[in-house]
mmCIF file of C-alpha atoms and ligand atoms in Angstrom:
data_model
loop_
_atom_site.group_PDB
_atom_site.id
_atom_site.type_symbol
_atom_site.label_atom_id
_atom_site.label_comp_id
_atom_site.label_asym_id
_atom_site.label_seq_id
_atom_site.Cartn_x
_atom_site.Cartn_y
_atom_site.Cartn_z
ATOM 1 C CA MET N 188 -5.464 -1.374 19.601
ATOM 2 C CA LYS N 189 -4.738 -2.807 16.163
ATOM 3 C CA ALA N 190 -2.236 -0.896 14.005
ATOM 4 C CA THR N 191 -4.784 -1.186 11.163
ATOM 5 C CA GLU N 192 -7.140 1.137 13.103
ATOM 6 C CA VAL N 193 -4.741 4.097 12.830
ATOM 7 C CA ASP N 194 -5.333 6.657 10.033
ATOM 8 C CA PHE N 195 -3.179 9.461 8.648
ATOM 9 C CA THR N 196 -4.210 12.478 6.541
ATOM 10 C CA LEU N 197 -2.666 13.135 3.126
ATOM 11 C CA ASN N 198 -1.682 16.612 1.856
ATOM 12 C CA ASP N 199 -4.873 16.673 -0.278
ATOM 13 C CA GLY N 200 -7.080 16.129 2.786
ATOM 14 C CA ASN N 201 -7.890 12.468 2.087
ATOM 15 C CA LYS N 202 -7.442 9.896 4.866
ATOM 16 C CA ILE N 203 -5.233 6.828 4.534
ATOM 17 C CA PRO N 204 -5.097 3.815 6.886
ATOM 18 C CA ALA N 205 -1.597 3.541 8.389
ATOM 19 C CA VAL N 206 -1.225 -0.160 7.549
ATOM 20 C CA GLY N 207 -1.856 -1.601 4.106
ATOM 21 C CA LEU N 208 -1.549 -5.207 3.002
ATOM 22 C CA GLY N 209 1.251 -5.649 0.454
ATOM 23 C CA THR N 210 0.251 -7.778 -2.526
ATOM 24 C CA ALA N 211 3.500 -8.443 -4.421
ATOM 25 C CA PHE N 212 2.733 -12.130 -3.869
ATOM 26 C CA PRO N 213 5.022 -14.738 -5.429
ATOM 27 C CA ARG N 214 3.715 -15.484 -8.925
ATOM 28 C CA GLU N 215 3.374 -19.215 -8.099
ATOM 29 C CA ASN N 216 1.048 -18.443 -5.158
ATOM 30 C CA GLN N 217 -1.477 -16.279 -6.981
ATOM 31 C CA ASP N 218 -4.349 -18.766 -6.498
ATOM 32 C CA LEU N 219 -4.274 -17.989 -2.753
ATOM 33 C CA VAL N 220 -4.760 -14.254 -3.276
ATOM 34 C CA THR N 221 -8.572 -14.142 -3.212
ATOM 35 C CA ASP N 222 -8.716 -16.010 0.117
ATOM 36 C CA CYS N 223 -6.006 -13.756 1.585
ATOM 37 C CA ILE N 224 -7.851 -10.577 0.676
ATOM 38 C CA ILE N 225 -11.177 -11.827 2.057
ATOM 39 C CA THR N 226 -9.464 -12.932 5.274
ATOM 40 C CA ALA N 227 -7.636 -9.607 5.516
ATOM 41 C CA LEU N 228 -10.836 -7.582 5.075
ATOM 42 C CA LYS N 229 -12.664 -9.719 7.635
ATOM 43 C CA SER N 230 -9.882 -9.133 10.145
ATOM 44 C CA GLY N 231 -10.084 -5.330 9.795
ATOM 45 C CA ILE N 232 -7.364 -4.596 7.209
ATOM 46 C CA ARG N 233 -8.811 -1.697 5.194
ATOM 47 C CA HIS N 234 -5.908 -0.773 2.938
ATOM 48 C CA ILE N 235 -4.515 -2.844 0.066
ATOM 49 C CA ASP N 236 -1.343 -1.892 -1.784
ATOM 50 C CA THR N 237 -1.212 -3.383 -5.253
ATOM 51 C CA ALA N 238 0.248 -2.596 -8.687
ATOM 52 C CA TRP N 239 -0.419 -3.475 -12.308
ATOM 53 C CA TYR N 240 2.985 -5.199 -12.295
ATOM 54 C CA TYR N 241 2.227 -7.625 -9.435
ATOM 55 C CA GLY N 242 -0.247 -9.647 -11.516
ATOM 56 C CA SER N 243 -2.462 -10.080 -8.458
ATOM 57 C CA GLU N 244 -5.084 -7.467 -9.376
ATOM 58 C CA PRO N 245 -7.575 -9.847 -11.071
ATOM 59 C CA MET N 246 -7.705 -12.057 -7.945
ATOM 60 C CA ILE N 247 -7.970 -8.996 -5.703
ATOM 61 C CA GLY N 248 -10.882 -7.803 -7.866
ATOM 62 C CA VAL N 249 -12.713 -11.114 -7.364
ATOM 63 C CA ALA N 250 -12.163 -10.847 -3.595
ATOM 64 C CA LEU N 251 -13.385 -7.237 -3.476
ATOM 65 C CA GLN N 252 -16.561 -8.061 -5.395
ATOM 66 C CA LYS N 253 -17.248 -10.951 -3.033
ATOM 67 C CA ALA N 254 -16.574 -8.717 -0.011
ATOM 68 C CA PHE N 255 -18.951 -6.009 -1.311
ATOM 69 C CA THR N 256 -21.691 -8.510 -2.247
ATOM 70 C CA GLU N 257 -21.502 -10.327 1.081
ATOM 71 C CA GLY N 258 -21.459 -7.052 3.029
ATOM 72 C CA ILE N 259 -17.993 -7.681 4.550
ATOM 73 C CA VAL N 260 -16.939 -4.109 3.671
ATOM 74 C CA LYS N 261 -18.256 -1.199 1.631
ATOM 75 C CA ARG N 262 -16.146 0.325 -1.162
ATOM 76 C CA GLU N 263 -15.926 3.657 0.661
ATOM 77 C CA ASP N 264 -14.543 1.984 3.789
ATOM 78 C CA ILE N 265 -11.430 0.585 2.126
ATOM 79 C CA PHE N 266 -8.361 2.170 0.565
ATOM 80 C CA ILE N 267 -6.875 0.731 -2.624
ATOM 81 C CA THR N 268 -3.559 1.765 -4.176
ATOM 82 C CA THR N 269 -2.253 0.800 -7.597
ATOM 83 C CA LYS N 270 0.801 1.853 -9.611
ATOM 84 C CA VAL N 271 1.989 2.368 -13.169
ATOM 85 C CA TRP N 272 5.060 0.284 -14.080
ATOM 86 C CA PRO N 273 8.050 1.826 -15.986
ATOM 87 C CA GLY N 274 7.258 -0.454 -18.954
ATOM 88 C CA ARG N 275 4.020 1.564 -19.331
ATOM 89 C CA HIS N 276 5.636 4.948 -18.640
ATOM 90 C CA ASP N 277 3.914 6.586 -21.631
ATOM 91 C CA ASP N 278 0.503 5.065 -20.935
ATOM 92 C CA ALA N 279 -0.385 5.791 -17.311
ATOM 93 C CA LEU N 280 -4.076 6.113 -18.198
ATOM 94 C CA GLY N 281 -4.115 2.789 -20.078
ATOM 95 C CA SER N 282 -2.371 1.117 -17.138
ATOM 96 C CA LEU N 283 -4.852 2.642 -14.687
ATOM 97 C CA ASN N 284 -7.793 1.540 -16.847
ATOM 98 C CA ASP N 285 -6.426 -2.022 -16.924
ATOM 99 C CA SER N 286 -5.972 -1.982 -13.139
ATOM 100 C CA LEU N 287 -9.522 -0.681 -12.620
ATOM 101 C CA GLU N 288 -10.883 -3.403 -14.873
ATOM 102 C CA PHE N 289 -8.900 -6.113 -13.043
ATOM 103 C CA LEU N 290 -9.887 -4.724 -9.639
ATOM 104 C CA GLN N 291 -13.526 -4.295 -10.792
ATOM 105 C CA LEU N 292 -13.515 -0.737 -9.421
ATOM 106 C CA ASP N 293 -14.500 2.729 -10.722
ATOM 107 C CA TYR N 294 -11.667 4.465 -8.915
ATOM 108 C CA VAL N 295 -8.591 3.822 -6.802
ATOM 109 C CA ASP N 296 -7.823 5.781 -3.665
ATOM 110 C CA LEU N 297 -4.174 6.262 -4.608
ATOM 111 C CA PHE N 298 -2.358 6.004 -7.935
ATOM 112 C CA LEU N 299 1.446 5.942 -7.912
ATOM 113 C CA GLN N 300 4.302 6.113 -10.368
ATOM 114 C CA HIS N 301 6.007 2.822 -9.445
ATOM 115 C CA TRP N 302 9.615 3.922 -10.251
ATOM 116 C CA PRO N 303 11.073 7.118 -11.747
ATOM 117 C CA LEU N 304 12.224 5.080 -14.750
ATOM 118 C CA CYS N 305 11.125 4.335 -18.323
ATOM 119 C CA PHE N 306 11.619 0.779 -19.578
ATOM 120 C CA ILE N 307 11.379 -0.629 -23.060
ATOM 121 C CA LYS N 308 8.016 -2.465 -22.983
ATOM 122 C CA ASP N 309 8.153 -5.955 -21.407
ATOM 123 C CA THR N 310 11.828 -5.569 -20.415
ATOM 124 C CA PHE N 311 13.874 -4.174 -17.526
ATOM 125 C CA THR N 312 15.972 -2.150 -19.985
ATOM 126 C CA VAL N 313 15.882 1.600 -19.414
ATOM 127 C CA ASP N 314 14.849 3.587 -22.473
ATOM 128 C CA GLU N 315 16.731 6.861 -22.098
ATOM 129 C CA ARG N 316 14.825 8.522 -24.932
ATOM 130 C CA PHE N 317 12.006 9.094 -22.458
ATOM 131 C CA ASP N 318 11.741 11.195 -19.308
ATOM 132 C CA PRO N 319 10.163 9.543 -16.226
ATOM 133 C CA LEU N 320 8.814 12.922 -15.127
ATOM 134 C CA ASP N 321 6.431 12.779 -18.108
ATOM 135 C CA THR N 322 4.692 9.830 -16.394
ATOM 136 C CA TRP N 323 4.137 11.970 -13.292
ATOM 137 C CA LYS N 324 2.785 14.768 -15.539
ATOM 138 C CA GLU N 325 0.283 12.293 -17.050
ATOM 139 C CA ILE N 326 -0.748 11.164 -13.555
ATOM 140 C CA ILE N 327 -1.408 14.812 -12.635
ATOM 141 C CA GLU N 328 -3.577 15.140 -15.762
ATOM 142 C CA ILE N 329 -5.515 11.986 -14.838
ATOM 143 C CA LYS N 330 -6.229 13.437 -11.392
ATOM 144 C CA LYS N 331 -7.342 16.761 -12.904
ATOM 145 C CA THR N 332 -9.506 15.365 -15.693
ATOM 146 C CA THR N 333 -11.065 12.108 -14.437
ATOM 147 C CA LYS N 334 -12.712 10.708 -11.327
ATOM 148 C CA LYS N 335 -10.587 7.553 -11.471
ATOM 149 C CA VAL N 336 -8.100 8.477 -8.700
ATOM 150 C CA LYS N 337 -8.652 10.188 -5.341
ATOM 151 C CA SER N 338 -4.974 10.868 -4.564
ATOM 152 C CA ILE N 339 -1.712 10.619 -6.499
ATOM 153 C CA GLY N 340 1.871 9.998 -5.497
ATOM 154 C CA VAL N 341 5.238 8.544 -6.374
ATOM 155 C CA SER N 342 7.405 5.631 -5.370
ATOM 156 C CA ASN N 343 11.173 5.156 -5.239
ATOM 157 C CA TYR N 344 11.836 8.903 -5.523
ATOM 158 C CA SER N 345 15.071 10.137 -3.928
ATOM 159 C CA ILE N 346 15.513 13.722 -2.705
ATOM 160 C CA ARG N 347 17.157 14.512 -6.031
ATOM 161 C CA SER N 348 14.206 13.118 -8.013
ATOM 162 C CA LEU N 349 11.761 15.057 -5.819
ATOM 163 C CA GLU N 350 13.694 18.311 -6.199
ATOM 164 C CA ARG N 351 13.454 17.981 -9.956
ATOM 165 C CA LEU N 352 9.739 17.132 -9.689
ATOM 166 C CA PHE N 353 9.145 20.285 -7.591
ATOM 167 C CA LYS N 354 10.992 22.421 -10.137
ATOM 168 C CA GLU N 355 9.202 21.102 -13.202
ATOM 169 C CA THR N 356 5.646 20.281 -12.076
ATOM 170 C CA ASP N 357 3.043 22.012 -9.935
ATOM 171 C CA VAL N 358 1.590 19.166 -7.830
ATOM 172 C CA ILE N 359 3.311 17.798 -4.731
ATOM 173 C CA PRO N 360 2.837 14.012 -4.488
ATOM 174 C CA ALA N 361 0.635 12.871 -1.594
ATOM 175 C CA VAL N 362 3.034 10.024 -0.792
ATOM 176 C CA ASN N 363 6.476 8.660 -1.602
ATOM 177 C CA GLN N 364 6.568 4.872 -1.240
ATOM 178 C CA VAL N 365 10.122 3.603 -0.649
ATOM 179 C CA GLU N 366 11.948 0.774 1.082
ATOM 180 C CA LEU N 367 12.080 1.632 4.793
ATOM 181 C CA HIS N 368 12.826 -0.486 7.879
ATOM 182 C CA PRO N 369 15.302 -0.676 10.753
ATOM 183 C CA ARG N 370 18.134 -1.577 8.338
ATOM 184 C CA LEU N 371 17.230 1.267 5.950
ATOM 185 C CA PRO N 372 15.709 4.175 7.920
ATOM 186 C CA GLN N 373 16.563 6.778 5.172
ATOM 187 C CA LEU N 374 16.304 9.539 7.774
ATOM 188 C CA GLU N 375 17.273 12.381 5.437
ATOM 189 C CA LEU N 376 14.658 11.412 2.829
ATOM 190 C CA VAL N 377 11.982 10.947 5.515
ATOM 191 C CA GLU N 378 12.705 14.419 6.944
ATOM 192 C CA PHE N 379 12.757 15.995 3.470
ATOM 193 C CA CYS N 380 9.367 14.463 2.618
ATOM 194 C CA ARG N 381 7.876 15.480 5.969
ATOM 195 C CA ASP N 382 9.087 19.077 5.426
ATOM 196 C CA HIS N 383 7.325 19.105 2.038
ATOM 197 C CA GLY N 384 4.068 17.542 3.252
ATOM 198 C CA ILE N 385 4.670 14.180 1.534
ATOM 199 C CA LEU N 386 3.620 11.141 3.559
ATOM 200 C CA MET N 387 6.158 8.316 3.560
ATOM 201 C CA GLU N 388 5.074 4.756 2.820
ATOM 202 C CA ALA N 389 7.368 1.910 3.882
ATOM 203 C CA PHE N 390 7.665 -1.063 1.537
ATOM 204 C CA SER N 391 9.390 -4.362 2.387
ATOM 205 C CA PRO N 392 9.036 -3.563 6.122
ATOM 206 C CA LEU N 393 9.970 -7.147 7.060
ATOM 207 C CA GLY N 394 12.927 -7.291 4.662
ATOM 208 C CA SER N 395 10.873 -8.956 1.886
ATOM 209 C CA GLY N 396 10.810 -12.740 1.186
ATOM 210 C CA GLY N 397 11.377 -14.793 4.341
ATOM 211 C CA ALA N 398 11.074 -11.717 6.605
ATOM 212 C CA PRO N 399 14.782 -11.573 7.586
ATOM 213 C CA LEU N 400 14.298 -8.474 9.776
ATOM 214 C CA LEU N 401 12.324 -10.548 12.300
ATOM 215 C CA LYS N 402 15.685 -11.989 13.383
ATOM 216 C CA ILE N 403 17.256 -8.656 14.438
ATOM 217 C CA PRO N 404 18.210 -9.064 18.133
ATOM 218 C CA LEU N 405 17.191 -5.474 19.025
ATOM 219 C CA VAL N 406 13.743 -6.013 17.480
ATOM 220 C CA ASN N 407 13.313 -9.164 19.580
ATOM 221 C CA GLU N 408 14.524 -7.383 22.742
ATOM 222 C CA LEU N 409 11.918 -4.668 22.143
ATOM 223 C CA ALA N 410 9.248 -7.302 21.463
ATOM 224 C CA GLU N 411 9.981 -8.783 24.872
ATOM 225 C CA LYS N 412 10.065 -5.362 26.540
ATOM 226 C CA TYR N 413 6.698 -4.279 25.071
ATOM 227 C CA LYS N 414 5.132 -7.778 25.327
ATOM 228 C CA ALA N 415 4.516 -7.791 21.580
ATOM 229 C CA THR N 416 5.683 -9.815 18.602
ATOM 230 C CA ALA N 417 8.736 -8.901 16.527
ATOM 231 C CA THR N 418 6.350 -8.231 13.608
ATOM 232 C CA ASP N 419 4.329 -5.792 15.741
ATOM 233 C CA ILE N 420 7.577 -3.924 16.525
ATOM 234 C CA LEU N 421 8.583 -3.725 12.845
ATOM 235 C CA ILE N 422 5.119 -2.441 11.887
ATOM 236 C CA SER N 423 4.756 -0.016 14.811
ATOM 237 C CA PHE N 424 8.274 1.364 14.121
ATOM 238 C CA HIS N 425 6.678 3.127 11.129
ATOM 239 C CA VAL N 426 3.241 3.902 12.534
ATOM 240 C CA CYS N 427 4.856 5.665 15.528
ATOM 241 C CA LYS N 428 6.793 7.873 13.088
ATOM 242 C CA GLY N 429 3.681 8.754 11.079
ATOM 243 C CA THR N 430 4.702 6.533 8.163
ATOM 244 C CA VAL N 431 2.335 4.187 6.319
ATOM 245 C CA VAL N 432 3.589 0.587 6.357
ATOM 246 C CA LEU N 433 2.846 -2.181 3.855
ATOM 247 C CA PRO N 434 3.560 -5.687 5.193
ATOM 248 C CA ARG N 435 2.789 -8.702 3.017
ATOM 249 C CA THR N 436 1.673 -12.098 4.247
ATOM 250 C CA GLN N 437 -0.211 -14.937 2.608
ATOM 251 C CA ASN N 438 -0.499 -16.814 5.864
ATOM 252 C CA LEU N 439 -4.203 -16.830 6.771
ATOM 253 C CA GLU N 440 -3.497 -17.251 10.506
ATOM 254 C CA ARG N 441 -1.254 -14.162 10.462
ATOM 255 C CA LEU N 442 -3.891 -12.242 8.554
ATOM 256 C CA LYS N 443 -6.556 -13.226 11.098
ATOM 257 C CA GLN N 444 -4.289 -12.178 13.969
ATOM 258 C CA GLY N 445 -3.473 -8.774 12.415
ATOM 259 C CA TRP N 446 -0.881 -6.423 13.925
ATOM 260 C CA GLU N 447 -1.043 -4.815 17.389
ATOM 261 C CA PHE N 448 -0.052 -1.164 17.632
ATOM 262 C CA VAL N 449 2.854 -0.741 20.068
ATOM 263 C CA LYS N 450 3.595 2.766 21.357
ATOM 264 C CA ILE N 451 7.382 2.565 21.065
ATOM 265 C CA SER N 452 9.223 5.274 23.040
ATOM 266 C CA ASN N 453 11.230 7.913 21.156
ATOM 267 C CA GLU N 454 14.351 6.524 22.790
ATOM 268 C CA ASP N 455 13.673 3.030 21.411
ATOM 269 C CA LEU N 456 12.775 4.430 17.971
ATOM 270 C CA ALA N 457 16.137 6.209 17.995
ATOM 271 C CA LYS N 458 17.858 2.913 18.891
ATOM 272 C CA LEU N 459 16.194 1.231 15.900
ATOM 273 C CA ASN N 460 17.328 4.090 13.632
ATOM 274 C CA GLU N 461 20.886 3.806 14.982
ATOM 275 C CA TYR N 462 20.797 0.064 14.339
ATOM 276 C CA GLY N 463 19.910 0.828 10.716
ATOM 277 C CA ILE N 464 22.746 3.296 10.282
ATOM 278 C CA ALA N 465 25.241 0.747 11.656
ATOM 279 C CA ASN N 466 23.743 -2.278 9.837
ATOM 280 C CA HIS N 467 22.596 -0.707 6.595
ATOM 281 C CA TYR N 468 21.025 -3.021 4.012
ATOM 282 C CA ARG N 469 18.805 -2.453 0.989
ATOM 283 C CA TYR N 470 16.839 -5.575 -0.014
ATOM 284 C CA ILE N 471 15.132 -4.237 -3.161
ATOM 285 C CA ALA N 472 18.057 -3.013 -5.268
ATOM 286 C CA ALA N 473 17.689 -4.189 -8.844
ATOM 287 C CA GLU N 474 20.553 -3.205 -11.133
ATOM 288 C CA PHE N 475 18.859 -0.799 -13.502
ATOM 289 C CA GLY N 476 22.199 0.723 -14.535
ATOM 290 C CA ILE N 477 20.745 4.053 -13.478
ATOM 291 C CA ASN N 478 21.597 6.224 -10.494
ATOM 292 C CA LEU N 479 18.294 7.144 -8.881
ATOM 293 C CA GLY N 480 19.964 9.525 -6.427
ATOM 294 C CA PHE N 481 19.800 7.395 -3.273
ATOM 295 C CA PRO N 482 23.117 8.023 -1.460
ATOM 296 C CA ASP N 483 23.568 4.330 -0.547
ATOM 297 C CA TRP N 484 22.708 2.978 -4.009
ATOM 298 C CA ASN N 485 25.100 4.217 -6.672
ATOM 299 C CA ASP N 486 24.038 2.230 -9.663
ATOM 300 C CA SER N 487 26.075 3.452 -12.665
ATOM 301 C CA VAL N 488 25.368 6.756 -14.425
ATOM 302 C CA ASP N 489 22.810 9.423 -13.648
ATOM 303 C CA TYR N 490 19.638 9.380 -15.665
ATOM 304 C CA HIS N 491 19.496 12.136 -18.308
ATOM 305 C CA THR N 492 22.470 14.020 -16.912
ATOM 306 C CA GLY N 493 24.885 11.216 -17.851
ATOM 307 C CA VAL N 494 27.094 12.089 -14.840
HETATM 308 N N1 NAP Z 195 6.883 0.429 -4.646
HETATM 309 C C1 NAP Z 195 7.745 -0.548 -4.796
HETATM 310 O O1 NAP Z 195 8.673 -0.486 -5.630
HETATM 311 C C2 NAP Z 195 7.635 -1.766 -3.929
HETATM 312 C C3 NAP Z 195 8.712 -2.668 -3.850
HETATM 313 C C4 NAP Z 195 8.567 -3.763 -3.002
HETATM 314 C C5 NAP Z 195 7.401 -3.938 -2.272
HETATM 315 N N2 NAP Z 195 6.362 -3.056 -2.388
HETATM 316 C C6 NAP Z 195 5.100 -3.218 -1.615
HETATM 317 O O2 NAP Z 195 5.413 -3.520 -0.261
HETATM 318 C C7 NAP Z 195 4.827 -4.762 0.093
HETATM 319 C C8 NAP Z 195 5.625 -5.495 1.161
HETATM 320 O O3 NAP Z 195 6.955 -5.728 0.776
HETATM 321 P P1 NAP Z 195 7.472 -7.198 0.363
HETATM 322 O O4 NAP Z 195 6.408 -7.880 -0.384
HETATM 323 O O5 NAP Z 195 8.790 -6.991 -0.297
HETATM 324 O O6 NAP Z 195 7.740 -7.970 1.691
HETATM 325 P P2 NAP Z 195 7.624 -7.844 3.315
HETATM 326 O O7 NAP Z 195 6.271 -7.419 3.708
HETATM 327 O O8 NAP Z 195 8.805 -7.082 3.819
HETATM 328 O O9 NAP Z 195 7.861 -9.378 3.703
HETATM 329 C C9 NAP Z 195 7.059 -10.398 3.193
HETATM 330 C C10 NAP Z 195 7.584 -11.727 3.724
HETATM 331 O O10 NAP Z 195 7.428 -11.758 5.150
HETATM 332 C C11 NAP Z 195 6.826 -12.984 5.511
HETATM 333 N N3 NAP Z 195 6.087 -12.760 6.759
HETATM 334 C C12 NAP Z 195 5.088 -11.888 6.974
HETATM 335 N N4 NAP Z 195 4.691 -11.918 8.249
HETATM 336 C C13 NAP Z 195 5.467 -12.857 8.865
HETATM 337 C C14 NAP Z 195 5.521 -13.368 10.192
HETATM 338 N N5 NAP Z 195 4.709 -12.903 11.149
HETATM 339 N N6 NAP Z 195 6.429 -14.334 10.475
HETATM 340 C C15 NAP Z 195 7.251 -14.811 9.512
HETATM 341 N N7 NAP Z 195 7.246 -14.370 8.232
HETATM 342 C C16 NAP Z 195 6.355 -13.397 7.904
HETATM 343 C C17 NAP Z 195 5.950 -13.348 4.339
HETATM 344 O O11 NAP Z 195 5.708 -14.738 4.307
HETATM 345 P P3 NAP Z 195 4.211 -15.332 4.476
HETATM 346 O O12 NAP Z 195 3.449 -14.929 3.270
HETATM 347 O O13 NAP Z 195 4.477 -16.803 4.564
HETATM 348 O O14 NAP Z 195 3.670 -14.767 5.762
HETATM 349 C C18 NAP Z 195 6.840 -12.920 3.172
HETATM 350 O O15 NAP Z 195 7.799 -13.929 2.877
HETATM 351 C C19 NAP Z 195 4.744 -5.492 -1.248
HETATM 352 O O16 NAP Z 195 3.940 -6.639 -1.195
HETATM 353 C C20 NAP Z 195 4.249 -4.390 -2.129
HETATM 354 O O17 NAP Z 195 2.871 -4.154 -1.931
HETATM 355 C C21 NAP Z 195 6.473 -1.963 -3.184
#
């Protein structure tokens, strides 16, 4: 069975395919995006994770139109996620409208706050005059007042950020998309989200550019044991735990091959978690100068509290 055939259910009742294609493609490779998306859809990938910030939405839109026109897939059979970037923290609706126009869609299946941060427009500089929770409040409003999003969620929220969100708003996000893999299992955050009905989504599941996690000896031992590829193990690691996983590839052969679902035993999942605790590494750790509340990532002062 392909891992792309597995579905999960969100806390609002909507279904989400367990594997989504990541689309944070290198800026210099954007001309390959349309081909990648068509190939992905033809090979049974039904979930695409994109963002206004990635710059790939216009090419994804062209691919989707082609796929609909040629009868490769129907709109209702695929799941599209986009996100609002911190540089547009006070304009979630404008960002969503731009994404919909680029994607040539009337709605997205999932709309996320990309980071709990507010940047000065077109920079990576945090603007502390603004509160990132206001972006989440606007996203809630969009869900309540338009038909442009089916589900809403957050990304890069720590337990601390979520606790504040619970205290100050009345909608629990459907998902929390964070970096997760065998070198960063974030077990406490995963358990916290599960206890609150928030589905986890794993970004950078291969360790991002160059897929360094494919070299982990334990992953390769398990690949041999289960007669699978190392990539299948890294993908199934999440699917077996009930976590959505978002691998990226621009390699058309890999897209055609897809990912096999491997039923990894609880004992082997525990070994992968233990490996992560002993060999901790966070690949996506930009220096924002802001402490987001992740215990392993103490970047300067706390946002708003100044601690
Ligand atoms: N919410 C957030 O803040 C956030 C942050 C980061 C990422 N994301 C999302 O998560 C997605 C995935 O994360 P990511 O883009 O950082 O990277 P990733 O999926 O962890 O890794 C991508 C890299 O793995 C390589 N790769 C894929 N399959 C391979 C295989 N079978 N053998 C060898 N190499 C392989 C790709 O190269 P090829 O193209 O050559 O295959 C690419 O260099 C993103 O695209 C994005 O959608 C979200």
